[in-house]
mmCIF file of C-alpha atoms and ligand atoms in Angstrom:
data_model
loop_
_atom_site.group_PDB
_atom_site.id
_atom_site.type_symbol
_atom_site.label_atom_id
_atom_site.label_comp_id
_atom_site.label_asym_id
_atom_site.label_seq_id
_atom_site.Cartn_x
_atom_site.Cartn_y
_atom_site.Cartn_z
ATOM 1 C CA UNK A 1 -0.084 0.208 0.093
ATOM 2 C CA UNK A 2 1.369 3.486 -0.926
ATOM 3 C CA UNK A 3 2.259 5.896 2.041
ATOM 4 C CA UNK A 4 0.533 9.113 2.162
ATOM 5 C CA UNK A 5 2.518 12.186 3.498
ATOM 6 C CA UNK A 6 0.619 15.413 4.910
ATOM 7 C CA UNK A 7 2.193 18.499 5.268
ATOM 8 C CA UNK A 8 1.098 22.156 5.429
ATOM 9 C CA UNK A 9 2.641 25.794 4.116
ATOM 10 C CA UNK A 10 6.103 26.528 5.758
ATOM 11 C CA UNK A 11 6.615 27.772 9.304
ATOM 12 C CA UNK A 12 2.816 26.376 9.826
ATOM 13 C CA UNK A 13 0.368 27.927 12.799
ATOM 14 C CA UNK A 14 -1.218 25.925 14.765
ATOM 15 C CA UNK A 15 -4.136 25.285 12.154
ATOM 16 C CA UNK A 16 -1.712 23.520 9.882
ATOM 17 C CA UNK A 17 -0.020 21.480 12.939
ATOM 18 C CA UNK A 18 -3.574 20.428 14.233
ATOM 19 C CA UNK A 19 -4.722 19.174 10.754
ATOM 20 C CA UNK A 20 -1.538 17.458 9.666
ATOM 21 C CA UNK A 21 -1.840 15.125 13.196
ATOM 22 C CA UNK A 22 -5.513 15.072 13.147
ATOM 23 C CA UNK A 23 -5.888 14.055 9.662
ATOM 24 C CA UNK A 24 -2.797 11.223 9.917
ATOM 25 C CA UNK A 25 -4.937 10.321 12.765
ATOM 26 C CA UNK A 26 -8.107 9.944 10.709
ATOM 27 C CA UNK A 27 -6.289 8.314 7.630
ATOM 28 C CA UNK A 28 -4.901 5.477 9.520
ATOM 29 C CA UNK A 29 -7.943 5.137 11.612
ATOM 30 C CA UNK A 30 -9.416 4.397 7.911
ATOM 31 C CA UNK A 31 -7.229 2.175 6.903
ATOM 32 C CA UNK A 32 -4.849 4.202 5.478
ATOM 33 C CA UNK A 33 -1.193 4.613 5.637
ATOM 34 C CA UNK A 34 -0.334 8.203 6.215
ATOM 35 C CA UNK A 35 2.845 10.077 7.969
ATOM 36 C CA UNK A 36 2.720 13.877 8.183
ATOM 37 C CA UNK A 37 6.401 16.681 7.867
ATOM 38 C CA UNK A 38 6.596 19.902 8.308
ATOM 39 C CA UNK A 39 8.575 22.631 6.706
ATOM 40 C CA UNK A 40 10.292 25.627 8.510
ATOM 41 C CA UNK A 41 10.268 25.958 12.371
ATOM 42 C CA UNK A 42 6.598 25.986 13.188
ATOM 43 C CA UNK A 43 4.967 29.382 14.912
ATOM 44 C CA UNK A 44 5.853 30.063 18.616
ATOM 45 C CA UNK A 45 1.885 29.151 19.727
ATOM 46 C CA UNK A 46 2.375 25.551 17.902
ATOM 47 C CA UNK A 47 5.668 24.953 19.959
ATOM 48 C CA UNK A 48 3.716 26.028 22.882
ATOM 49 C CA UNK A 49 0.941 23.571 22.711
ATOM 50 C CA UNK A 50 2.712 20.818 21.420
ATOM 51 C CA UNK A 51 5.391 21.098 24.406
ATOM 52 C CA UNK A 52 2.656 21.674 26.958
ATOM 53 C CA UNK A 53 0.201 18.476 25.363
ATOM 54 C CA UNK A 54 3.727 16.332 25.443
ATOM 55 C CA UNK A 55 2.939 15.703 21.374
ATOM 56 C CA UNK A 56 5.810 15.196 19.490
ATOM 57 C CA UNK A 57 6.559 17.759 16.919
ATOM 58 C CA UNK A 58 6.355 16.264 12.904
ATOM 59 C CA UNK A 59 9.482 15.040 11.596
ATOM 60 C CA UNK A 60 10.500 17.893 8.904
ATOM 61 C CA UNK A 61 9.868 17.331 4.996
ATOM 62 C CA UNK A 62 13.086 17.563 3.823
ATOM 63 C CA UNK A 63 14.467 14.484 5.601
ATOM 64 C CA UNK A 64 11.462 12.238 4.187
ATOM 65 C CA UNK A 65 9.754 13.623 0.834
ATOM 66 C CA UNK A 66 11.590 11.174 -1.121
ATOM 67 C CA UNK A 67 9.923 8.331 0.393
ATOM 68 C CA UNK A 68 6.355 9.503 -0.484
ATOM 69 C CA UNK A 69 4.574 9.143 -3.850
ATOM 70 C CA UNK A 70 1.493 10.710 -2.511
ATOM 71 C CA UNK A 71 0.954 14.057 -0.739
ATOM 72 C CA UNK A 72 -1.650 15.485 0.815
ATOM 73 C CA UNK A 73 -2.019 19.281 1.705
ATOM 74 C CA UNK A 74 -4.179 20.443 4.454
ATOM 75 C CA UNK A 75 -4.448 24.754 5.528
ATOM 76 C CA UNK A 76 -2.993 25.261 2.351
ATOM 77 C CA UNK A 77 -3.711 25.554 -1.265
ATOM 78 C CA UNK A 78 -0.576 27.701 -2.788
ATOM 79 C CA UNK A 79 1.818 25.379 -3.892
ATOM 80 C CA UNK A 80 4.093 28.574 -3.474
ATOM 81 C CA UNK A 81 3.791 28.510 0.378
ATOM 82 C CA UNK A 82 4.993 25.052 0.368
ATOM 83 C CA UNK A 83 8.601 22.999 0.430
ATOM 84 C CA UNK A 84 9.599 23.515 -2.901
ATOM 85 C CA UNK A 85 9.982 19.564 -3.399
ATOM 86 C CA UNK A 86 6.577 19.146 -3.132
ATOM 87 C CA UNK A 87 5.437 17.952 -6.735
ATOM 88 C CA UNK A 88 2.242 19.208 -8.197
ATOM 89 C CA UNK A 89 1.653 15.385 -9.702
ATOM 90 C CA UNK A 90 2.271 13.623 -6.653
ATOM 91 C CA UNK A 91 -0.836 15.739 -5.161
ATOM 92 C CA UNK A 92 -3.567 13.623 -4.049
ATOM 93 C CA UNK A 93 -5.782 16.003 -1.753
ATOM 94 C CA UNK A 94 -5.478 19.596 -0.793
ATOM 95 C CA UNK A 95 -7.941 20.516 1.947
ATOM 96 C CA UNK A 96 -7.888 24.430 2.914
ATOM 97 C CA UNK A 97 -10.117 27.672 3.916
ATOM 98 C CA UNK A 98 -8.672 30.648 1.799
ATOM 99 C CA UNK A 99 -10.292 32.579 -0.889
ATOM 100 C CA UNK A 100 -7.793 31.538 -3.344
ATOM 101 C CA UNK A 101 -7.855 30.875 -7.307
ATOM 102 C CA UNK A 102 -5.614 27.761 -6.811
ATOM 103 C CA UNK A 103 -8.616 25.465 -7.324
ATOM 104 C CA UNK A 104 -7.484 24.436 -10.530
ATOM 105 C CA UNK A 105 -4.288 23.979 -10.135
ATOM 106 C CA UNK A 106 -4.351 20.357 -9.122
ATOM 107 C CA UNK A 107 -6.249 18.511 -11.687
ATOM 108 C CA UNK A 108 -5.558 15.328 -10.232
ATOM 109 C CA UNK A 109 -6.370 15.890 -6.957
ATOM 110 C CA UNK A 110 -9.414 15.974 -4.546
ATOM 111 C CA UNK A 111 -9.667 19.640 -3.747
ATOM 112 C CA UNK A 112 -11.604 20.471 -0.528
ATOM 113 C CA UNK A 113 -11.790 24.463 0.027
ATOM 114 C CA UNK A 114 -14.468 25.749 2.309
ATOM 115 C CA UNK A 115 -14.632 29.340 3.884
ATOM 116 C CA UNK A 116 -14.675 28.418 7.303
ATOM 117 C CA UNK A 117 -13.090 30.166 10.068
ATOM 118 C CA UNK A 118 -10.045 27.110 10.716
ATOM 119 C CA UNK A 119 -8.978 24.218 8.035
ATOM 120 C CA UNK A 120 -9.548 22.338 11.262
ATOM 121 C CA UNK A 121 -13.072 22.711 11.268
ATOM 122 C CA UNK A 122 -12.989 20.801 8.057
ATOM 123 C CA UNK A 123 -10.634 17.787 9.882
ATOM 124 C CA UNK A 124 -13.436 17.960 12.878
ATOM 125 C CA UNK A 125 -15.867 17.131 10.485
ATOM 126 C CA UNK A 126 -14.500 14.427 8.946
ATOM 127 C CA UNK A 127 -14.629 12.849 12.090
ATOM 128 C CA UNK A 128 -17.583 13.570 13.316
ATOM 129 C CA UNK A 129 -19.761 13.026 9.886
ATOM 130 C CA UNK A 130 -17.813 9.262 9.538
ATOM 131 C CA UNK A 131 -18.162 8.706 12.891
ATOM 132 C CA UNK A 132 -14.183 7.802 13.701
ATOM 133 C CA UNK A 133 -13.477 7.879 17.152
ATOM 134 C CA UNK A 134 -10.766 10.642 17.823
ATOM 135 C CA UNK A 135 -8.004 10.711 20.093
ATOM 136 C CA UNK A 136 -7.395 13.611 23.158
ATOM 137 C CA UNK A 137 -4.539 14.735 21.893
ATOM 138 C CA UNK A 138 -5.657 15.105 18.366
ATOM 139 C CA UNK A 139 -9.103 16.525 20.049
ATOM 140 C CA UNK A 140 -7.375 19.287 21.608
ATOM 141 C CA UNK A 141 -5.114 19.809 19.013
ATOM 142 C CA UNK A 142 -8.094 20.582 16.512
ATOM 143 C CA UNK A 143 -10.065 22.795 18.984
ATOM 144 C CA UNK A 144 -7.074 25.203 20.083
ATOM 145 C CA UNK A 145 -6.306 25.451 16.532
ATOM 146 C CA UNK A 146 -10.301 26.576 15.710
ATOM 147 C CA UNK A 147 -10.042 28.690 18.898
ATOM 148 C CA UNK A 148 -6.649 30.542 17.763
ATOM 149 C CA UNK A 149 -7.293 30.699 14.042
ATOM 150 C CA UNK A 150 -10.754 32.802 14.578
ATOM 151 C CA UNK A 151 -9.405 34.611 17.669
ATOM 152 C CA UNK A 152 -11.387 32.768 19.906
ATOM 153 C CA UNK A 153 -14.693 33.052 17.712
ATOM 154 C CA UNK A 154 -14.363 37.330 17.325
ATOM 155 C CA UNK A 155 -12.846 37.248 13.894
ATOM 156 C CA UNK A 156 -14.970 37.916 11.078
ATOM 157 C CA UNK A 157 -14.433 34.606 9.485
ATOM 158 C CA UNK A 158 -15.889 32.638 12.386
ATOM 159 C CA UNK A 159 -18.834 30.324 11.275
ATOM 160 C CA UNK A 160 -21.306 28.496 12.765
ATOM 161 C CA UNK A 161 -19.221 25.105 11.145
ATOM 162 C CA UNK A 162 -16.163 26.516 13.521
ATOM 163 C CA UNK A 163 -18.327 26.796 16.117
ATOM 164 C CA UNK A 164 -20.412 23.726 16.284
ATOM 165 C CA UNK A 165 -16.916 21.672 15.964
ATOM 166 C CA UNK A 166 -15.374 23.559 18.512
ATOM 167 C CA UNK A 167 -18.265 22.395 20.802
ATOM 168 C CA UNK A 168 -18.295 19.010 19.473
ATOM 169 C CA UNK A 169 -14.166 18.671 20.454
ATOM 170 C CA UNK A 170 -14.503 20.758 23.870
ATOM 171 C CA UNK A 171 -17.059 17.900 25.118
ATOM 172 C CA UNK A 172 -13.932 15.278 24.030
ATOM 173 C CA UNK A 173 -11.131 16.738 25.773
ATOM 174 C CA UNK A 174 -10.090 18.407 29.288
ATOM 175 C CA UNK A 175 -7.771 20.944 29.478
ATOM 176 C CA UNK A 176 -7.254 23.688 32.282
ATOM 177 C CA UNK A 177 -9.285 26.317 32.361
ATOM 178 C CA UNK A 178 -6.791 28.766 31.702
ATOM 179 C CA UNK A 179 -4.645 27.109 28.827
ATOM 180 C CA UNK A 180 -5.693 29.560 26.048
ATOM 181 C CA UNK A 181 -4.996 32.495 28.422
ATOM 182 C CA UNK A 182 -1.452 30.984 28.874
ATOM 183 C CA UNK A 183 -1.490 30.031 25.113
ATOM 184 C CA UNK A 184 -2.103 33.737 24.393
ATOM 185 C CA UNK A 185 0.758 35.480 26.984
ATOM 186 C CA UNK A 186 3.123 32.742 25.460
ATOM 187 C CA UNK A 187 2.667 34.230 22.008
ATOM 188 C CA UNK A 188 2.933 37.480 23.507
ATOM 189 C CA UNK A 189 6.249 37.705 24.992
ATOM 190 C CA UNK A 190 9.366 38.236 22.206
ATOM 191 C CA UNK A 191 12.256 36.718 22.874
ATOM 192 C CA UNK A 192 14.011 38.477 19.645
ATOM 193 C CA UNK A 193 13.708 42.024 18.540
ATOM 194 C CA UNK A 194 10.880 42.997 17.647
ATOM 195 C CA UNK A 195 11.987 43.924 13.706
ATOM 196 C CA UNK A 196 13.045 40.611 13.815
ATOM 197 C CA UNK A 197 9.570 39.491 14.764
ATOM 198 C CA UNK A 198 7.830 41.518 12.164
ATOM 199 C CA UNK A 199 9.962 39.999 9.544
ATOM 200 C CA UNK A 200 9.352 36.566 10.402
ATOM 201 C CA UNK A 201 5.743 36.637 9.904
ATOM 202 C CA UNK A 202 5.736 39.404 7.337
ATOM 203 C CA UNK A 203 3.389 39.139 3.836
ATOM 204 C CA UNK A 204 3.551 40.745 0.944
ATOM 205 C CA UNK A 205 1.551 41.344 -2.324
ATOM 206 C CA UNK A 206 0.766 43.274 -4.675
ATOM 207 C CA UNK A 207 -2.211 44.854 -5.593
ATOM 208 C CA UNK A 208 -2.561 47.094 -8.885
ATOM 209 C CA UNK A 209 1.393 46.673 -9.470
ATOM 210 C CA UNK A 210 1.554 48.412 -5.780
ATOM 211 C CA UNK A 211 3.410 46.038 -3.283
ATOM 212 C CA UNK A 212 2.196 46.048 0.244
ATOM 213 C CA UNK A 213 4.233 44.649 3.356
ATOM 214 C CA UNK A 214 1.628 43.620 5.562
ATOM 215 C CA UNK A 215 3.057 42.605 9.163
ATOM 216 C CA UNK A 216 0.916 41.447 11.845
ATOM 217 C CA UNK A 217 1.506 40.182 15.948
ATOM 218 C CA UNK A 218 -1.315 38.717 17.506
ATOM 219 C CA UNK A 219 -1.069 39.532 21.441
ATOM 220 C CA UNK A 220 -2.598 40.299 24.957
ATOM 221 C CA UNK A 221 -2.827 44.391 26.042
ATOM 222 C CA UNK A 222 -2.313 45.946 22.606
ATOM 223 C CA UNK A 223 -2.737 49.105 23.844
ATOM 224 C CA UNK A 224 -0.020 49.122 26.639
ATOM 225 C CA UNK A 225 2.460 47.155 23.701
ATOM 226 C CA UNK A 226 1.839 49.649 21.186
ATOM 227 C CA UNK A 227 2.773 52.832 23.586
ATOM 228 C CA UNK A 228 5.524 51.304 25.057
ATOM 229 C CA UNK A 229 7.217 50.033 21.724
ATOM 230 C CA UNK A 230 5.949 52.611 19.162
ATOM 231 C CA UNK A 231 9.182 53.820 18.233
ATOM 232 C CA UNK A 232 10.824 50.723 18.018
ATOM 233 C CA UNK A 233 7.990 49.549 16.116
ATOM 234 C CA UNK A 234 7.566 52.572 13.505
ATOM 235 C CA UNK A 235 11.337 52.244 12.967
ATOM 236 C CA UNK A 236 11.341 48.575 11.655
ATOM 237 C CA UNK A 237 8.247 49.057 9.698
ATOM 238 C CA UNK A 238 10.259 52.065 7.981
ATOM 239 C CA UNK A 239 13.021 49.523 7.358
ATOM 240 C CA UNK A 240 10.749 46.948 6.015
ATOM 241 C CA UNK A 241 9.280 49.201 3.552
ATOM 242 C CA UNK A 242 13.205 50.448 2.543
ATOM 243 C CA UNK A 243 14.540 46.864 2.611
ATOM 244 C CA UNK A 244 11.167 45.084 0.550
ATOM 245 C CA UNK A 245 10.460 48.488 -1.356
ATOM 246 C CA UNK A 246 7.290 48.373 -0.800
ATOM 247 C CA UNK A 247 4.777 50.830 -1.799
ATOM 248 C CA UNK A 248 2.634 50.480 1.616
ATOM 249 C CA UNK A 249 3.632 49.017 4.691
ATOM 250 C CA UNK A 250 1.964 48.564 8.390
ATOM 251 C CA UNK A 251 1.653 46.827 10.896
ATOM 252 C CA UNK A 252 -1.555 44.802 11.996
ATOM 253 C CA UNK A 253 -1.952 44.211 16.222
ATOM 254 C CA UNK A 254 -4.784 42.201 17.195
ATOM 255 C CA UNK A 255 -5.719 41.954 20.571
ATOM 256 C CA UNK A 256 -6.532 38.437 21.337
ATOM 257 C CA UNK A 257 -8.508 39.430 24.378
ATOM 258 C CA UNK A 258 -10.023 42.688 23.351
ATOM 259 C CA UNK A 259 -12.211 43.432 20.452
ATOM 260 C CA UNK A 260 -9.769 45.983 18.561
ATOM 261 C CA UNK A 261 -6.642 45.850 16.675
ATOM 262 C CA UNK A 262 -4.016 48.649 16.353
ATOM 263 C CA UNK A 263 -2.653 49.323 12.947
ATOM 264 C CA UNK A 264 0.901 51.224 12.766
ATOM 265 C CA UNK A 265 1.816 52.947 9.958
ATOM 266 C CA UNK A 266 4.991 54.901 9.964
ATOM 267 C CA UNK A 267 4.857 56.551 6.562
ATOM 268 C CA UNK A 268 2.097 59.238 5.394
ATOM 269 C CA UNK A 269 1.168 57.505 2.069
ATOM 270 C CA UNK A 270 0.652 54.375 3.762
ATOM 271 C CA UNK A 271 -1.843 56.182 6.459
ATOM 272 C CA UNK A 272 -3.408 58.348 3.754
ATOM 273 C CA UNK A 273 -4.637 54.722 1.950
ATOM 274 C CA UNK A 274 -5.502 52.829 4.935
ATOM 275 C CA UNK A 275 -7.806 55.649 6.151
ATOM 276 C CA UNK A 276 -9.101 55.835 2.720
ATOM 277 C CA UNK A 277 -9.573 51.910 2.643
ATOM 278 C CA UNK A 278 -10.533 51.044 6.221
ATOM 279 C CA UNK A 279 -12.574 54.421 6.952
ATOM 280 C CA UNK A 280 -10.366 54.715 10.215
ATOM 281 C CA UNK A 281 -8.967 57.809 11.988
ATOM 282 C CA UNK A 282 -4.821 57.453 12.872
ATOM 283 C CA UNK A 283 -3.507 59.404 15.595
ATOM 284 C CA UNK A 284 -0.325 59.962 15.189
ATOM 285 C CA UNK A 285 1.476 56.398 13.201
ATOM 286 C CA UNK A 286 -1.348 54.531 15.354
ATOM 287 C CA UNK A 287 -5.368 53.893 14.610
ATOM 288 C CA UNK A 288 -7.415 51.896 16.353
ATOM 289 C CA UNK A 289 -10.272 49.432 14.832
ATOM 290 C CA UNK A 290 -13.405 49.131 16.009
ATOM 291 C CA UNK A 291 -13.490 45.456 15.705
ATOM 292 C CA UNK A 292 -11.017 42.628 14.821
ATOM 293 C CA UNK A 293 -9.796 42.851 11.307
ATOM 294 C CA UNK A 294 -7.597 40.279 10.049
ATOM 295 C CA UNK A 295 -4.404 41.011 7.630
ATOM 296 C CA UNK A 296 -6.287 38.975 4.968
ATOM 297 C CA UNK A 297 -8.886 41.184 5.024
ATOM 298 C CA UNK A 298 -6.966 44.489 4.175
ATOM 299 C CA UNK A 299 -5.665 43.507 0.592
ATOM 300 C CA UNK A 300 -9.469 43.672 -0.655
ATOM 301 C CA UNK A 301 -9.988 46.590 1.030
ATOM 302 C CA UNK A 302 -7.012 48.462 -0.100
ATOM 303 C CA UNK A 303 -7.865 46.805 -3.706
ATOM 304 C CA UNK A 304 -10.974 48.848 -3.697
ATOM 305 C CA UNK A 305 -9.624 52.364 -3.153
ATOM 306 C CA UNK A 306 -5.876 51.917 -4.939
HETATM 307 MN MN1 MN B 401 -5.688 28.256 8.940
#
């Protein structure tokens, strides 16, 4: 029997990791041989969760890729975000939750892309619908992934399906009541200069020939954080803008326990275009949003005004 390898995008977040570990379990339980592997160092919150749940980190994809003829992508459908040696002809299945133009990239694969808040919801539904018993570690990972990806159900992309699967998973697990808060605390502490942190997770997109560099932090107590670090953050953004030669550049700071974001832009043009696109008022370099905005919601808004 062929073995399948499940993977996600480079530097996976909790959603990517939870999906690959849980989907491996699902496939194994349904009689298929599957393994999972990661590319790059997982994001901080992943390391915290795996360590606290005593779950082993998946192996590095570069060490095993040649042993597999069949590959499954979870929480990603854009091949550019995946380890370069993942060949398109080997891809058997794609499970993702992003608005994407990549559905037709995989003529031979089974592609399931549905607009829910978290890919973990799609994996959870597989277990629930087929009545395959889910282990507590896998259920815990999927539950935390839904919480993390939907900003605790406060993000706009949250759907009823995410809520339903989260409560189904929650009935099967036992986690300390402060686990999620502690996970957020861990995510909010940085052990390197903020400039490096912003760089590490920077996303750049082109909108009508303009290059937009977007940084995002998901942390607790955004207000105090911004007050304390504004100078450093603004300098880091200026640097990014120079290095990337981007036309626009900003940082979106999501407050994980309050319903707002602080958006910082160190240059006038970026502030001007964000003001127009998001109907916000900057005070100095910063503006506060009325509700949580995700980074990926900003390009469509910019597209309308550029
Ligand atoms: Mn995701």
